[in-house]
JSON list of N, CA and C in Angstrom, two decimals:
[
{"chain": "A", "resi": 5, "resn": "MET", "atom": "N", "xyz": [66.24, 89.50, 98.21]},
{"chain": "A", "resi": 5, "resn": "MET", "atom": "CA", "xyz": [67.72, 89.09, 98.57]},
{"chain": "A", "resi": 5, "resn": "MET", "atom": "C", "xyz": [67.88, 87.88, 98.97]},
{"chain": "A", "resi": 6, "resn": "ALA", "atom": "N", "xyz": [68.86, 87.63, 99.27]},
{"chain": "A", "resi": 6, "resn": "ALA", "atom": "CA", "xyz": [69.38, 86.22, 99.60]},
{"chain": "A", "resi": 6, "resn": "ALA", "atom": "C", "xyz": [69.17, 85.65, 100.64]},
{"chain": "A", "resi": 7, "resn": "ALA", "atom": "N", "xyz": [68.65, 84.59, 101.23]},
{"chain": "A", "resi": 7, "resn": "ALA", "atom": "CA", "xyz": [68.73, 84.00, 102.69]},
{"chain": "A", "resi": 7, "resn": "ALA", "atom": "C", "xyz": [69.92, 83.14, 103.39]},
{"chain": "A", "resi": 8, "resn": "GLU", "atom": "N", "xyz": [70.50, 82.70, 102.24]},
{"chain": "A", "resi": 8, "resn": "GLU", "atom": "CA", "xyz": [71.27, 81.61, 102.02]},
{"chain": "A", "resi": 8, "resn": "GLU", "atom": "C", "xyz": [72.60, 81.77, 101.11]},
{"chain": "A", "resi": 9, "resn": "GLU", "atom": "N", "xyz": [73.68, 81.21, 101.75]},
{"chain": "A", "resi": 9, "resn": "GLU", "atom": "CA", "xyz": [74.90, 81.54, 100.97]},
{"chain": "A", "resi": 9, "resn": "GLU", "atom": "C", "xyz": [75.60, 80.58, 100.83]},
{"chain": "A", "resi": 10, "resn": "TYR", "atom": "N", "xyz": [75.97, 79.91, 99.44]},
{"chain": "A", "resi": 10, "resn": "TYR", "atom": "CA", "xyz": [76.55, 78.39, 99.44]},
{"chain": "A", "resi": 10, "resn": "TYR", "atom": "C", "xyz": [78.35, 78.72, 99.09]},
{"chain": "A", "resi": 11, "resn": "ASP", "atom": "N", "xyz": [79.07, 78.08, 100.20]},
{"chain": "A", "resi": 11, "resn": "ASP", "atom": "CA", "xyz": [80.70, 78.27, 99.88]},
{"chain": "A", "resi": 11, "resn": "ASP", "atom": "C", "xyz": [80.85, 76.89, 99.81]},
{"chain": "A", "resi": 12, "resn": "GLU", "atom": "N", "xyz": [81.60, 76.44, 98.76]},
{"chain": "A", "resi": 12, "resn": "GLU", "atom": "CA", "xyz": [82.10, 75.19, 97.97]},
{"chain": "A", "resi": 12, "resn": "GLU", "atom": "C", "xyz": [83.37, 74.80, 99.14]},
{"chain": "A", "resi": 13, "resn": "LEU", "atom": "N", "xyz": [83.39, 73.84, 99.73]},
{"chain": "A", "resi": 13, "resn": "LEU", "atom": "CA", "xyz": [84.55, 73.39, 100.63]},
{"chain": "A", "resi": 13, "resn": "LEU", "atom": "C", "xyz": [85.71, 72.44, 99.72]},
{"chain": "A", "resi": 14, "resn": "PRO", "atom": "N", "xyz": [86.80, 72.57, 100.33]},
{"chain": "A", "resi": 14, "resn": "PRO", "atom": "CA", "xyz": [88.00, 71.83, 99.54]},
{"chain": "A", "resi": 14, "resn": "PRO", "atom": "C", "xyz": [87.64, 70.27, 98.68]},
{"chain": "A", "resi": 15, "resn": "ASP", "atom": "N", "xyz": [86.63, 69.81, 99.31]},
{"chain": "A", "resi": 15, "resn": "ASP", "atom": "CA", "xyz": [86.40, 68.39, 99.03]},
{"chain": "A", "resi": 15, "resn": "ASP", "atom": "C", "xyz": [85.31, 68.31, 98.11]},
{"chain": "A", "resi": 16, "resn": "GLY", "atom": "N", "xyz": [84.95, 69.44, 97.57]},
{"chain": "A", "resi": 16, "resn": "GLY", "atom": "CA", "xyz": [83.91, 69.83, 96.64]},
{"chain": "A", "resi": 16, "resn": "GLY", "atom": "C", "xyz": [81.94, 70.02, 97.25]},
{"chain": "A", "resi": 17, "resn": "ASN", "atom": "N", "xyz": [82.15, 69.49, 98.43]},
{"chain": "A", "resi": 17, "resn": "ASN", "atom": "CA", "xyz": [81.08, 69.48, 99.27]},
{"chain": "A", "resi": 17, "resn": "ASN", "atom": "C", "xyz": [80.27, 71.29, 99.24]},
{"chain": "A", "resi": 18, "resn": "ARG", "atom": "N", "xyz": [79.60, 71.48, 99.67]},
{"chain": "A", "resi": 18, "resn": "ARG", "atom": "CA", "xyz": [79.02, 73.25, 99.97]},
{"chain": "A", "resi": 18, "resn": "ARG", "atom": "C", "xyz": [78.54, 73.09, 101.26]},
{"chain": "A", "resi": 19, "resn": "GLU", "atom": "N", "xyz": [78.84, 74.05, 101.82]},
{"chain": "A", "resi": 19, "resn": "GLU", "atom": "CA", "xyz": [78.85, 74.85, 103.45]},
{"chain": "A", "resi": 19, "resn": "GLU", "atom": "C", "xyz": [77.64, 75.65, 102.94]},
{"chain": "A", "resi": 20, "resn": "ILE", "atom": "N", "xyz": [76.35, 75.60, 103.68]},
{"chain": "A", "resi": 20, "resn": "ILE", "atom": "CA", "xyz": [75.30, 76.57, 103.31]},
{"chain": "A", "resi": 20, "resn": "ILE", "atom": "C", "xyz": [75.67, 77.67, 104.61]},
{"chain": "A", "resi": 21, "resn": "GLY", "atom": "N", "xyz": [75.41, 78.81, 104.44]},
{"chain": "A", "resi": 21, "resn": "GLY", "atom": "CA", "xyz": [75.51, 80.06, 105.45]},
{"chain": "A", "resi": 21, "resn": "GLY", "atom": "C", "xyz": [74.50, 80.95, 105.54]},
{"chain": "A", "resi": 22, "resn": "ILE", "atom": "N", "xyz": [73.91, 81.50, 106.74]},
{"chain": "A", "resi": 22, "resn": "ILE", "atom": "CA", "xyz": [72.83, 82.08, 106.67]},
{"chain": "A", "resi": 22, "resn": "ILE", "atom": "C", "xyz": [73.15, 83.58, 106.31]},
{"chain": "A", "resi": 23, "resn": "VAL", "atom": "N", "xyz": [72.54, 84.00, 105.79]},
{"chain": "A", "resi": 23, "resn": "VAL", "atom": "CA", "xyz": [72.74, 85.76, 105.36]},
{"chain": "A", "resi": 23, "resn": "VAL", "atom": "C", "xyz": [71.83, 86.63, 106.17]},
{"chain": "A", "resi": 24, "resn": "GLU", "atom": "N", "xyz": [72.80, 87.27, 106.99]},
{"chain": "A", "resi": 24, "resn": "GLU", "atom": "CA", "xyz": [71.69, 88.20, 107.72]},
{"chain": "A", "resi": 24, "resn": "GLU", "atom": "C", "xyz": [72.24, 89.51, 107.93]},
{"chain": "A", "resi": 25, "resn": "TRP", "atom": "N", "xyz": [70.72, 90.51, 107.21]},
{"chain": "A", "resi": 25, "resn": "TRP", "atom": "CA", "xyz": [71.18, 92.03, 107.00]},
{"chain": "A", "resi": 25, "resn": "TRP", "atom": "C", "xyz": [70.90, 92.71, 108.07]},
{"chain": "A", "resi": 26, "resn": "ILE", "atom": "N", "xyz": [72.31, 93.38, 108.32]},
{"chain": "A", "resi": 26, "resn": "ILE", "atom": "CA", "xyz": [72.06, 94.24, 109.88]},
{"chain": "A", "resi": 26, "resn": "ILE", "atom": "C", "xyz": [72.66, 95.73, 109.37]},
{"chain": "A", "resi": 27, "resn": "ASP", "atom": "N", "xyz": [72.32, 96.68, 110.11]},
{"chain": "A", "resi": 27, "resn": "ASP", "atom": "CA", "xyz": [71.90, 98.20, 109.94]},
{"chain": "A", "resi": 27, "resn": "ASP", "atom": "C", "xyz": [73.67, 98.16, 109.88]},
{"chain": "A", "resi": 28, "resn": "TYR", "atom": "N", "xyz": [74.10, 98.83, 109.19]},
{"chain": "A", "resi": 28, "resn": "TYR", "atom": "CA", "xyz": [75.52, 99.23, 108.42]},
{"chain": "A", "resi": 28, "resn": "TYR", "atom": "C", "xyz": [76.75, 99.78, 109.53]},
{"chain": "A", "resi": 29, "resn": "ARG", "atom": "N", "xyz": [75.83, 100.48, 110.54]},
{"chain": "A", "resi": 29, "resn": "ARG", "atom": "CA", "xyz": [76.36, 101.32, 111.56]},
{"chain": "A", "resi": 29, "resn": "ARG", "atom": "C", "xyz": [76.59, 100.24, 113.00]},
{"chain": "A", "resi": 30, "resn": "LYS", "atom": "N", "xyz": [76.41, 98.98, 112.31]},
{"chain": "A", "resi": 30, "resn": "LYS", "atom": "CA", "xyz": [76.69, 97.62, 113.62]},
{"chain": "A", "resi": 30, "resn": "LYS", "atom": "C", "xyz": [78.27, 97.01, 112.97]},
{"chain": "A", "resi": 31, "resn": "THR", "atom": "N", "xyz": [78.90, 97.61, 111.51]},
{"chain": "A", "resi": 31, "resn": "THR", "atom": "CA", "xyz": [79.64, 96.73, 110.97]},
{"chain": "A", "resi": 31, "resn": "THR", "atom": "C", "xyz": [81.05, 96.53, 111.57]},
{"chain": "A", "resi": 32, "resn": "ALA", "atom": "N", "xyz": [81.17, 98.10, 112.50]},
{"chain": "A", "resi": 32, "resn": "ALA", "atom": "CA", "xyz": [82.43, 97.88, 113.05]},
{"chain": "A", "resi": 32, "resn": "ALA", "atom": "C", "xyz": [82.69, 97.05, 114.02]},
{"chain": "A", "resi": 33, "resn": "GLU", "atom": "N", "xyz": [81.70, 96.37, 114.70]},
{"chain": "A", "resi": 33, "resn": "GLU", "atom": "CA", "xyz": [81.89, 94.89, 115.44]},
{"chain": "A", "resi": 33, "resn": "GLU", "atom": "C", "xyz": [82.27, 93.91, 115.04]},
{"chain": "A", "resi": 34, "resn": "LEU", "atom": "N", "xyz": [82.31, 93.66, 113.66]},
{"chain": "A", "resi": 34, "resn": "LEU", "atom": "CA", "xyz": [82.26, 92.59, 112.59]},
{"chain": "A", "resi": 34, "resn": "LEU", "atom": "C", "xyz": [83.67, 92.18, 112.19]},
{"chain": "A", "resi": 35, "resn": "PRO", "atom": "N", "xyz": [83.83, 90.74, 112.47]},
{"chain": "A", "resi": 35, "resn": "PRO", "atom": "CA", "xyz": [85.10, 90.69, 111.33]},
{"chain": "A", "resi": 35, "resn": "PRO", "atom": "C", "xyz": [85.41, 90.37, 110.06]},
{"chain": "A", "resi": 36, "resn": "ILE", "atom": "N", "xyz": [84.84, 91.45, 109.38]},
{"chain": "A", "resi": 36, "resn": "ILE", "atom": "CA", "xyz": [84.92, 91.76, 107.80]},
{"chain": "A", "resi": 36, "resn": "ILE", "atom": "C", "xyz": [86.35, 91.77, 107.46]},
{"chain": "A", "resi": 37, "resn": "PHE", "atom": "N", "xyz": [86.50, 91.20, 106.37]},
{"chain": "A", "resi": 37, "resn": "PHE", "atom": "CA", "xyz": [87.42, 91.08, 105.82]},
{"chain": "A", "resi": 37, "resn": "PHE", "atom": "C", "xyz": [87.56, 91.76, 104.36]},
{"chain": "A", "resi": 38, "resn": "PRO", "atom": "N", "xyz": [88.35, 92.43, 103.52]},
{"chain": "A", "resi": 38, "resn": "PRO", "atom": "CA", "xyz": [89.10, 93.22, 104.35]},
{"chain": "A", "resi": 38, "resn": "PRO", "atom": "C", "xyz": [88.45, 94.27, 105.42]},
{"chain": "A", "resi": 39, "resn": "PRO", "atom": "N", "xyz": [89.28, 94.69, 106.63]},
{"chain": "A", "resi": 39, "resn": "PRO", "atom": "CA", "xyz": [88.46, 95.12, 108.14]},
{"chain": "A", "resi": 39, "resn": "PRO", "atom": "C", "xyz": [88.06, 96.82, 107.66]},
{"chain": "A", "resi": 40, "resn": "ILE", "atom": "N", "xyz": [86.42, 96.69, 106.46]},
{"chain": "A", "resi": 40, "resn": "ILE", "atom": "CA", "xyz": [86.13, 98.16, 106.14]},
{"chain": "A", "resi": 40, "resn": "ILE", "atom": "C", "xyz": [85.16, 98.57, 107.46]},
{"chain": "A", "resi": 41, "resn": "GLY", "atom": "N", "xyz": [84.77, 97.55, 108.32]},
{"chain": "A", "resi": 41, "resn": "GLY", "atom": "CA", "xyz": [83.59, 97.96, 109.13]},
{"chain": "A", "resi": 41, "resn": "GLY", "atom": "C", "xyz": [83.87, 99.21, 110.19]},
{"chain": "A", "resi": 42, "resn": "PRO", "atom": "N", "xyz": [84.49, 99.51, 110.71]},
{"chain": "A", "resi": 42, "resn": "PRO", "atom": "CA", "xyz": [84.96, 101.12, 111.45]},
{"chain": "A", "resi": 42, "resn": "PRO", "atom": "C", "xyz": [84.52, 102.42, 110.13]},
{"chain": "A", "resi": 43, "resn": "ALA", "atom": "N", "xyz": [84.83, 101.95, 109.13]},
{"chain": "A", "resi": 43, "resn": "ALA", "atom": "CA", "xyz": [84.54, 102.82, 107.99]},
{"chain": "A", "resi": 43, "resn": "ALA", "atom": "C", "xyz": [83.24, 102.88, 107.55]},
{"chain": "A", "resi": 44, "resn": "LEU", "atom": "N", "xyz": [82.54, 101.83, 107.28]},
{"chain": "A", "resi": 44, "resn": "LEU", "atom": "CA", "xyz": [81.34, 101.99, 106.74]},
{"chain": "A", "resi": 44, "resn": "LEU", "atom": "C", "xyz": [80.79, 102.36, 107.98]},
{"chain": "A", "resi": 45, "resn": "ALA", "atom": "N", "xyz": [80.87, 101.69, 109.29]},
{"chain": "A", "resi": 45, "resn": "ALA", "atom": "CA", "xyz": [80.23, 102.34, 110.40]},
{"chain": "A", "resi": 45, "resn": "ALA", "atom": "C", "xyz": [79.90, 104.17, 110.36]},
{"chain": "A", "resi": 46, "resn": "ALA", "atom": "N", "xyz": [81.14, 104.48, 110.23]},
{"chain": "A", "resi": 46, "resn": "ALA", "atom": "CA", "xyz": [81.27, 105.85, 110.51]},
{"chain": "A", "resi": 46, "resn": "ALA", "atom": "C", "xyz": [80.70, 107.18, 109.39]},
{"chain": "A", "resi": 47, "resn": "LEU", "atom": "N", "xyz": [80.05, 106.12, 108.23]},
{"chain": "A", "resi": 47, "resn": "LEU", "atom": "CA", "xyz": [79.38, 106.91, 107.40]},
{"chain": "A", "resi": 47, "resn": "LEU", "atom": "C", "xyz": [78.46, 107.24, 107.67]},
{"chain": "A", "resi": 48, "resn": "PRO", "atom": "N", "xyz": [78.13, 108.62, 107.51]},
{"chain": "A", "resi": 48, "resn": "PRO", "atom": "CA", "xyz": [76.19, 109.39, 107.50]},
{"chain": "A", "resi": 48, "resn": "PRO", "atom": "C", "xyz": [75.24, 108.99, 107.58]},
{"chain": "A", "resi": 49, "resn": "SER", "atom": "N", "xyz": [75.31, 108.15, 106.19]},
{"chain": "A", "resi": 49, "resn": "SER", "atom": "CA", "xyz": [74.04, 107.03, 105.62]},
{"chain": "A", "resi": 49, "resn": "SER", "atom": "C", "xyz": [74.61, 105.86, 105.16]},
{"chain": "A", "resi": 50, "resn": "PRO", "atom": "N", "xyz": [73.56, 105.07, 104.87]},
{"chain": "A", "resi": 50, "resn": "PRO", "atom": "CA", "xyz": [74.19, 103.74, 104.06]},
{"chain": "A", "resi": 50, "resn": "PRO", "atom": "C", "xyz": [74.83, 104.16, 102.80]},
{"chain": "A", "resi": 51, "resn": "THR", "atom": "N", "xyz": [74.32, 104.88, 102.27]},
{"chain": "A", "resi": 51, "resn": "THR", "atom": "CA", "xyz": [74.13, 105.48, 100.58]},
{"chain": "A", "resi": 51, "resn": "THR", "atom": "C", "xyz": [75.49, 106.47, 100.44]},
{"chain": "A", "resi": 52, "resn": "ALA", "atom": "N", "xyz": [76.19, 107.12, 101.36]},
{"chain": "A", "resi": 52, "resn": "ALA", "atom": "CA", "xyz": [77.08, 107.93, 101.54]},
{"chain": "A", "resi": 52, "resn": "ALA", "atom": "C", "xyz": [78.24, 107.35, 100.91]},
{"chain": "A", "resi": 53, "resn": "THR", "atom": "N", "xyz": [78.72, 108.35, 100.34]},
{"chain": "A", "resi": 53, "resn": "THR", "atom": "CA", "xyz": [80.43, 108.23, 99.49]},
{"chain": "A", "resi": 53, "resn": "THR", "atom": "C", "xyz": [81.63, 108.25, 100.45]},
{"chain": "A", "resi": 54, "resn": "ALA", "atom": "N", "xyz": [82.25, 107.61, 100.61]},
{"chain": "A", "resi": 54, "resn": "ALA", "atom": "CA", "xyz": [83.43, 107.35, 101.52]},
{"chain": "A", "resi": 54, "resn": "ALA", "atom": "C", "xyz": [84.53, 108.20, 101.37]},
{"chain": "A", "resi": 55, "resn": "VAL", "atom": "N", "xyz": [84.99, 109.11, 102.01]},
{"chain": "A", "resi": 55, "resn": "VAL", "atom": "CA", "xyz": [85.75, 110.23, 101.77]},
{"chain": "A", "resi": 55, "resn": "VAL", "atom": "C", "xyz": [87.08, 109.58, 101.59]},
{"chain": "A", "resi": 56, "resn": "GLU", "atom": "N", "xyz": [87.48, 109.24, 102.65]},
{"chain": "A", "resi": 56, "resn": "GLU", "atom": "CA", "xyz": [89.14, 108.01, 102.57]},
{"chain": "A", "resi": 56, "resn": "GLU", "atom": "C", "xyz": [88.79, 106.83, 102.51]},
{"chain": "A", "resi": 57, "resn": "ALA", "atom": "N", "xyz": [89.48, 106.42, 100.97]},
{"chain": "A", "resi": 57, "resn": "ALA", "atom": "CA", "xyz": [89.30, 105.06, 101.07]},
{"chain": "A", "resi": 57, "resn": "ALA", "atom": "C", "xyz": [90.33, 104.27, 101.40]},
{"chain": "A", "resi": 58, "resn": "ALA", "atom": "N", "xyz": [91.32, 104.80, 101.88]},
{"chain": "A", "resi": 58, "resn": "ALA", "atom": "CA", "xyz": [92.37, 104.02, 102.27]},
{"chain": "A", "resi": 58, "resn": "ALA", "atom": "C", "xyz": [92.23, 103.39, 103.84]},
{"chain": "A", "resi": 59, "resn": "LEU", "atom": "N", "xyz": [93.01, 102.10, 103.57]},
{"chain": "A", "resi": 59, "resn": "LEU", "atom": "CA", "xyz": [92.33, 101.44, 104.95]},
{"chain": "A", "resi": 59, "resn": "LEU", "atom": "C", "xyz": [93.68, 101.50, 106.00]},
{"chain": "A", "resi": 60, "resn": "PRO", "atom": "N", "xyz": [93.75, 101.16, 107.01]},
{"chain": "A", "resi": 60, "resn": "PRO", "atom": "CA", "xyz": [94.89, 100.56, 107.67]},
{"chain": "A", "resi": 60, "resn": "PRO", "atom": "C", "xyz": [95.49, 99.44, 107.48]},
{"chain": "A", "resi": 61, "resn": "ALA", "atom": "N", "xyz": [96.93, 99.17, 107.53]},
{"chain": "A", "resi": 61, "resn": "ALA", "atom": "CA", "xyz": [97.76, 97.98, 107.18]},
{"chain": "A", "resi": 61, "resn": "ALA", "atom": "C", "xyz": [96.84, 97.06, 108.42]},
{"chain": "A", "resi": 62, "resn": "ILE", "atom": "N", "xyz": [96.76, 95.50, 107.59]},
{"chain": "A", "resi": 62, "resn": "ILE", "atom": "CA", "xyz": [96.07, 94.37, 108.53]},
{"chain": "A", "resi": 62, "resn": "ILE", "atom": "C", "xyz": [97.11, 93.88, 109.06]},
{"chain": "A", "resi": 63, "resn": "THR", "atom": "N", "xyz": [97.01, 93.82, 110.56]},
{"chain": "A", "resi": 63, "resn": "THR", "atom": "CA", "xyz": [98.01, 93.17, 111.27]},
{"chain": "A", "resi": 63, "resn": "THR", "atom": "C", "xyz": [97.28, 92.39, 112.51]},
{"chain": "A", "resi": 64, "resn": "ASP", "atom": "N", "xyz": [97.76, 91.67, 113.04]},
{"chain": "A", "resi": 64, "resn": "ASP", "atom": "CA", "xyz": [97.18, 91.00, 114.30]},
{"chain": "A", "resi": 64, "resn": "ASP", "atom": "C", "xyz": [96.46, 91.48, 115.50]},
{"chain": "A", "resi": 65, "resn": "ALA", "atom": "N", "xyz": [97.31, 92.97, 115.62]},
{"chain": "A", "resi": 65, "resn": "ALA", "atom": "CA", "xyz": [96.96, 93.89, 116.95]},
{"chain": "A", "resi": 65, "resn": "ALA", "atom": "C", "xyz": [95.77, 94.54, 116.12]},
{"chain": "A", "resi": 66, "resn": "ASN", "atom": "N", "xyz": [95.30, 94.64, 114.75]},
{"chain": "A", "resi": 66, "resn": "ASN", "atom": "CA", "xyz": [94.09, 95.26, 114.89]},
{"chain": "A", "resi": 66, "resn": "ASN", "atom": "C", "xyz": [92.79, 94.49, 114.05]},
{"chain": "A", "resi": 67, "resn": "TYR", "atom": "N", "xyz": [92.98, 93.51, 113.98]},
{"chain": "A", "resi": 67, "resn": "TYR", "atom": "CA", "xyz": [92.02, 92.47, 112.89]},
{"chain": "A", "resi": 67, "resn": "TYR", "atom": "C", "xyz": [92.19, 90.73, 113.68]},
{"chain": "A", "resi": 68, "resn": "THR", "atom": "N", "xyz": [90.75, 90.60, 114.08]},
{"chain": "A", "resi": 68, "resn": "THR", "atom": "CA", "xyz": [90.90, 89.21, 114.74]},
{"chain": "A", "resi": 68, "resn": "THR", "atom": "C", "xyz": [90.50, 88.20, 113.79]},
{"chain": "A", "resi": 69, "resn": "TRP", "atom": "N", "xyz": [91.59, 87.53, 113.27]},
{"chain": "A", "resi": 69, "resn": "TRP", "atom": "CA", "xyz": [91.53, 86.25, 112.39]},
{"chain": "A", "resi": 69, "resn": "TRP", "atom": "C", "xyz": [90.89, 85.27, 112.50]},
{"chain": "A", "resi": 70, "resn": "VAL", "atom": "N", "xyz": [89.60, 85.02, 111.78]},
{"chain": "A", "resi": 70, "resn": "VAL", "atom": "CA", "xyz": [88.77, 84.11, 112.11]},
{"chain": "A", "resi": 70, "resn": "VAL", "atom": "C", "xyz": [88.63, 82.67, 111.16]}
]
Protein backbone atom coordinates (compact mmCIF):
# COMPACT_ATOMS: atom_id res chain seq x y z
CA MET A 1 0.00 0.00 0.00
CA ALA A 2 1.17 3.50 -0.75
CA ALA A 3 2.05 5.78 2.13
CA GLU A 4 2.56 8.95 0.08
CA GLU A 5 0.89 10.58 -2.91
CA TYR A 6 2.65 12.98 -5.26
CA ASP A 7 0.55 15.71 -6.86
CA GLU A 8 2.03 17.81 -9.62
CA LEU A 9 1.61 21.55 -9.10
CA PRO A 10 1.05 24.09 -11.91
CA ASP A 11 4.70 25.21 -11.71
CA GLY A 12 5.97 21.65 -12.28
CA ASN A 13 6.96 21.00 -8.66
CA ARG A 14 5.41 18.17 -6.71
CA GLU A 15 3.48 18.24 -3.48
CA ILE A 16 3.70 15.23 -1.18
CA GLY A 17 0.52 14.13 0.54
CA ILE A 18 0.27 11.43 3.18
CA VAL A 19 -2.12 8.56 2.42
CA GLU A 20 -4.05 7.46 5.49
CA TRP A 21 -6.29 4.40 5.32
CA ILE A 22 -9.46 4.73 7.40
CA ASP A 23 -12.53 2.65 8.11
CA TYR A 24 -15.02 3.05 5.23
CA ARG A 25 -17.78 4.00 7.69
CA LYS A 26 -15.91 7.24 8.48
CA THR A 27 -16.09 8.48 4.87
CA ALA A 28 -19.39 10.31 5.48
CA GLU A 29 -17.41 12.93 7.43
CA LEU A 30 -14.83 13.61 4.70
CA PRO A 31 -14.90 16.22 1.90
CA ILE A 32 -14.60 13.57 -0.84
CA PHE A 33 -15.32 14.62 -4.41
CA PRO A 34 -17.63 13.51 -5.80
CA PRO A 35 -19.48 13.41 -2.46
CA ILE A 36 -19.80 9.62 -2.18
CA GLY A 37 -18.86 9.47 1.51
CA PRO A 38 -22.38 9.05 2.92
CA ALA A 39 -23.19 6.32 0.35
CA LEU A 40 -19.97 4.45 1.19
CA ALA A 41 -20.53 4.77 4.93
CA ALA A 42 -24.05 3.34 4.58
CA LEU A 43 -22.85 0.09 2.99
CA PRO A 44 -23.14 -2.99 5.22
CA SER A 45 -19.53 -3.99 4.49
CA PRO A 46 -16.56 -2.55 2.57
CA THR A 47 -17.04 -5.11 -0.23
CA ALA A 48 -20.83 -4.73 -0.56
CA THR A 49 -22.35 -3.73 -3.88
CA ALA A 50 -23.95 -0.29 -3.98
CA VAL A 51 -27.61 -0.68 -4.89
CA GLU A 52 -28.26 2.98 -5.71
CA ALA A 53 -25.47 4.42 -7.84
CA ALA A 54 -27.03 7.86 -8.42
CA LEU A 55 -25.69 10.64 -6.22
CA PRO A 56 -27.49 13.85 -5.30
CA ALA A 57 -26.65 17.02 -7.21
CA ILE A 58 -23.57 18.80 -5.87
CA THR A 59 -24.38 22.26 -4.52
CA ASP A 60 -22.94 24.70 -2.02
CA ALA A 61 -25.68 23.58 0.38
CA ASN A 62 -24.61 19.91 0.47
CA TYR A 63 -20.87 20.01 -0.21
CA THR A 64 -18.00 21.87 1.46
CA TRP A 65 -15.55 23.03 -1.20
CA VAL A 66 -11.93 22.83 -0.03
